[in-house]
XYZ file of C-alpha atoms in Angstrom:
249
model
C 55.246 -89.645 -24.238
C 52.818 -90.241 -27.228
C 55.558 -90.872 -29.216
C 57.147 -93.865 -26.910
C 53.310 -95.066 -26.684
C 53.006 -95.404 -30.899
C 56.562 -96.622 -30.700
C 55.318 -99.305 -28.197
C 52.057 -100.157 -30.195
C 53.913 -100.223 -33.383
C 56.584 -102.939 -31.851
C 54.065 -104.849 -30.577
C 51.848 -105.299 -33.381
C 54.871 -106.094 -35.670
C 56.096 -108.804 -32.863
C 52.678 -110.474 -32.724
C 53.065 -110.606 -36.404
C 56.637 -112.099 -36.734
C 55.904 -114.609 -33.928
C 52.718 -115.666 -36.082
C 54.708 -116.257 -38.898
C 57.359 -117.917 -37.299
C 54.703 -120.256 -35.789
C 53.377 -120.858 -39.306
C 56.861 -121.620 -40.771
C 57.755 -124.338 -37.611
C 54.130 -126.013 -38.048
C 55.160 -126.337 -41.993
C 58.475 -128.073 -41.455
C 57.125 -130.527 -39.086
C 54.339 -130.995 -41.527
C 56.020 -131.641 -44.444
C 59.613 -131.481 -44.595
C 60.856 -132.721 -41.136
C 58.002 -135.252 -40.088
C 57.905 -137.285 -36.836
C 61.368 -137.343 -34.953
C 63.361 -135.503 -37.788
C 62.849 -132.113 -36.598
C 64.372 -133.388 -33.424
C 66.829 -135.611 -34.981
C 68.194 -133.120 -37.357
C 67.991 -130.707 -34.587
C 66.448 -127.958 -36.950
C 66.329 -125.409 -33.698
C 69.750 -124.659 -34.170
C 69.382 -123.581 -37.821
C 66.553 -121.505 -36.943
C 68.342 -119.566 -34.194
C 69.534 -116.669 -36.701
C 66.241 -116.953 -38.543
C 64.111 -115.944 -35.081
C 66.110 -113.476 -34.083
C 66.038 -111.445 -37.426
C 62.494 -112.217 -38.235
C 60.771 -112.390 -34.552
C 63.360 -109.700 -32.605
C 65.171 -107.321 -34.688
C 62.192 -106.499 -37.229
C 60.076 -105.284 -34.075
C 63.116 -103.553 -32.639
C 63.854 -101.936 -35.824
C 60.135 -100.964 -36.479
C 60.399 -99.297 -33.089
C 63.340 -97.446 -33.689
C 61.830 -95.926 -37.086
C 58.184 -95.671 -36.304
C 56.943 -91.677 -35.865
C 53.439 -90.879 -36.688
C 53.636 -88.617 -39.841
C 57.139 -89.235 -40.701
C 57.168 -88.942 -44.585
C 59.197 -91.992 -45.349
C 57.373 -94.073 -42.854
C 56.122 -96.237 -45.246
C 59.755 -97.042 -47.074
C 61.277 -97.654 -43.841
C 58.600 -100.011 -42.388
C 58.382 -101.662 -46.128
C 62.270 -102.015 -45.649
C 61.766 -104.103 -42.761
C 59.415 -106.155 -44.163
C 61.475 -106.957 -47.165
C 64.384 -107.633 -45.289
C 62.393 -110.028 -42.646
C 60.890 -111.750 -46.013
C 64.624 -112.356 -47.772
C 65.908 -113.684 -44.352
C 62.772 -116.180 -44.131
C 62.998 -116.722 -47.700
C 67.036 -117.680 -47.216
C 66.503 -119.642 -44.060
C 63.662 -121.657 -45.522
C 66.032 -122.259 -48.376
C 68.601 -123.664 -46.471
C 66.304 -125.846 -44.287
C 64.715 -127.463 -47.312
C 68.047 -128.279 -48.798
C 68.874 -130.001 -45.902
C 65.807 -132.075 -44.996
C 66.202 -135.599 -44.796
C 65.779 -137.373 -48.542
C 66.974 -140.842 -47.971
C 67.497 -143.071 -45.052
C 69.947 -145.474 -46.598
C 71.056 -148.883 -44.639
C 74.930 -148.445 -44.350
C 76.713 -151.515 -42.499
C 75.124 -151.940 -39.145
C 72.679 -148.346 -39.297
C 70.707 -145.988 -41.140
C 72.350 -142.789 -42.150
C 70.454 -139.392 -42.835
C 71.396 -138.072 -46.602
C 69.843 -134.549 -46.949
C 68.187 -133.556 -50.158
C 71.246 -131.382 -50.842
C 73.577 -134.711 -51.469
C 74.530 -135.367 -54.792
C 73.496 -138.815 -54.971
C 69.505 -138.273 -54.039
C 69.179 -137.066 -57.538
C 71.159 -139.729 -58.749
C 68.639 -142.543 -57.262
C 67.877 -145.077 -59.900
C 64.151 -144.722 -60.686
C 63.855 -148.541 -61.458
C 64.611 -149.337 -57.994
C 61.748 -147.345 -56.300
C 58.497 -145.740 -56.502
C 59.946 -142.174 -56.537
C 60.895 -139.621 -54.075
C 58.315 -138.186 -51.590
C 58.411 -134.586 -51.506
C 57.834 -134.708 -47.485
C 58.803 -138.298 -46.305
C 62.458 -139.872 -46.791
C 62.637 -142.668 -49.017
C 64.398 -146.012 -47.164
C 67.319 -147.895 -49.185
C 69.762 -150.421 -48.653
C 73.374 -149.123 -49.748
C 75.302 -152.095 -51.210
C 78.696 -152.417 -49.538
C 81.919 -153.562 -51.534
C 81.219 -157.431 -53.168
C 84.752 -157.874 -53.596
C 88.465 -157.294 -51.982
C 89.351 -155.533 -55.090
C 86.345 -152.888 -55.007
C 86.556 -152.717 -51.067
C 90.456 -151.788 -51.335
C 89.721 -149.347 -54.117
C 86.765 -147.903 -51.574
C 89.245 -147.643 -48.664
C 92.476 -146.510 -50.788
C 90.338 -143.544 -52.622
C 88.152 -142.558 -49.343
C 85.016 -143.409 -51.131
C 81.629 -143.602 -49.101
C 79.840 -146.153 -51.083
C 76.439 -144.735 -49.344
C 77.052 -141.530 -51.438
C 76.883 -143.685 -54.780
C 73.559 -143.669 -56.296
C 73.910 -147.006 -57.948
C 74.472 -148.733 -54.875
C 71.239 -148.234 -53.727
C 68.705 -150.952 -53.760
C 65.483 -151.466 -51.679
C 65.636 -152.877 -48.471
C 62.910 -155.438 -49.071
C 65.439 -157.533 -50.785
C 68.050 -157.069 -47.823
C 66.032 -157.686 -44.951
C 68.180 -160.632 -43.643
C 71.173 -158.465 -43.733
C 69.335 -155.926 -41.635
C 68.145 -158.212 -39.437
C 71.446 -158.925 -38.228
C 71.954 -155.635 -37.055
C 68.623 -155.564 -35.546
C 68.847 -154.325 -31.813
C 66.709 -156.201 -28.929
C 64.030 -154.196 -27.299
C 64.460 -155.677 -23.901
C 68.265 -153.996 -24.025
C 67.407 -150.541 -24.731
C 67.827 -148.687 -21.425
C 66.262 -145.223 -21.317
C 68.332 -142.553 -19.017
C 65.682 -139.893 -19.402
C 61.485 -139.645 -18.653
C 61.456 -138.992 -22.288
C 63.250 -142.018 -23.580
C 61.578 -143.914 -21.422
C 58.048 -142.614 -22.537
C 58.719 -142.821 -26.259
C 60.131 -146.821 -25.681
C 56.659 -147.429 -23.672
C 54.497 -145.835 -26.442
C 56.205 -147.855 -28.984
C 55.743 -151.229 -27.113
C 52.078 -150.502 -26.934
C 51.962 -149.432 -30.067
C 53.732 -152.316 -31.848
C 52.297 -155.206 -29.795
C 51.733 -158.833 -32.062
C 53.849 -157.148 -34.859
C 57.097 -158.222 -36.385
C 59.845 -155.535 -36.996
C 63.592 -154.609 -36.657
C 65.020 -152.057 -34.599
C 67.951 -150.311 -35.959
C 70.149 -147.391 -35.111
C 69.375 -144.037 -37.127
C 72.192 -141.658 -37.310
C 71.469 -137.939 -38.136
C 73.321 -136.043 -40.134
C 74.615 -133.893 -37.141
C 75.405 -136.494 -34.513
C 72.157 -137.058 -32.979
C 70.664 -140.610 -33.251
C 67.709 -142.726 -32.403
C 66.109 -146.175 -33.268
C 63.810 -146.677 -36.129
C 61.507 -149.850 -36.760
C 61.092 -151.499 -39.749
C 58.354 -153.730 -40.426
C 59.289 -157.469 -41.249
C 56.267 -157.844 -43.840
C 56.302 -154.947 -45.814
C 59.565 -153.151 -44.799
C 57.723 -149.815 -44.257
C 59.057 -147.798 -40.953
C 56.727 -149.268 -38.388
C 57.723 -146.375 -36.008
C 60.549 -144.433 -34.000
C 61.988 -144.387 -30.830
C 63.723 -141.950 -28.987
C 66.851 -143.363 -27.328
C 70.066 -142.947 -28.436
C 71.307 -146.509 -29.586
C 74.990 -145.779 -29.095
C 74.453 -144.265 -25.481
C 71.153 -146.157 -24.002
C 72.004 -149.626 -25.459
C 72.982 -152.677 -22.966
C 75.361 -154.629 -25.389
């Protein structure tokens, strides 16, 4: 009976510590690597499932199994569990870090998220940009084919011009092109209370401001709307509305 009680206490202590660590890690992700809507847009929860299972569930369960007061190898057993949890956290953090949004590139009629792991990100010409932020994506315009020959080469060689670093330019020089693809806010048709709330909040916060509304395509199929200020081409905000499903064309 005492053994079960000791095991239960050890399990609860380990569980509380694990939950605290995971919560701190999630807070860090939202504050630095996946700010604003990117945690939701990139569906980071999907990638965290295994990490949470290992760190917040499996670890405490192993502690419950091996814990026995007075056991000679207890320190070694608990240390091994802690190391395994730490390695899982480091590995998961490494993957999530390299999948963080590093560039929002305007391609055709939308912005597309380019992950930090994309080779194009490291090759962006510094002469065109003020430098890439550690925790917030750069905003670029991907220059499409400028001739029939170039367009044909892209098609036959299956080349995505957004993946060519030299073709990225500051959007301030191409704001007129972005304007051609801008969505009409009156044609946004939110289909959920969450979408409606996001739309109304944006309308309230953006009064008397001139902006462009454009689709923002995530790396995993999710999409939302990004608002670009016409005056300085900075990001004015985001609307949690799917432009492909909640827009009346």
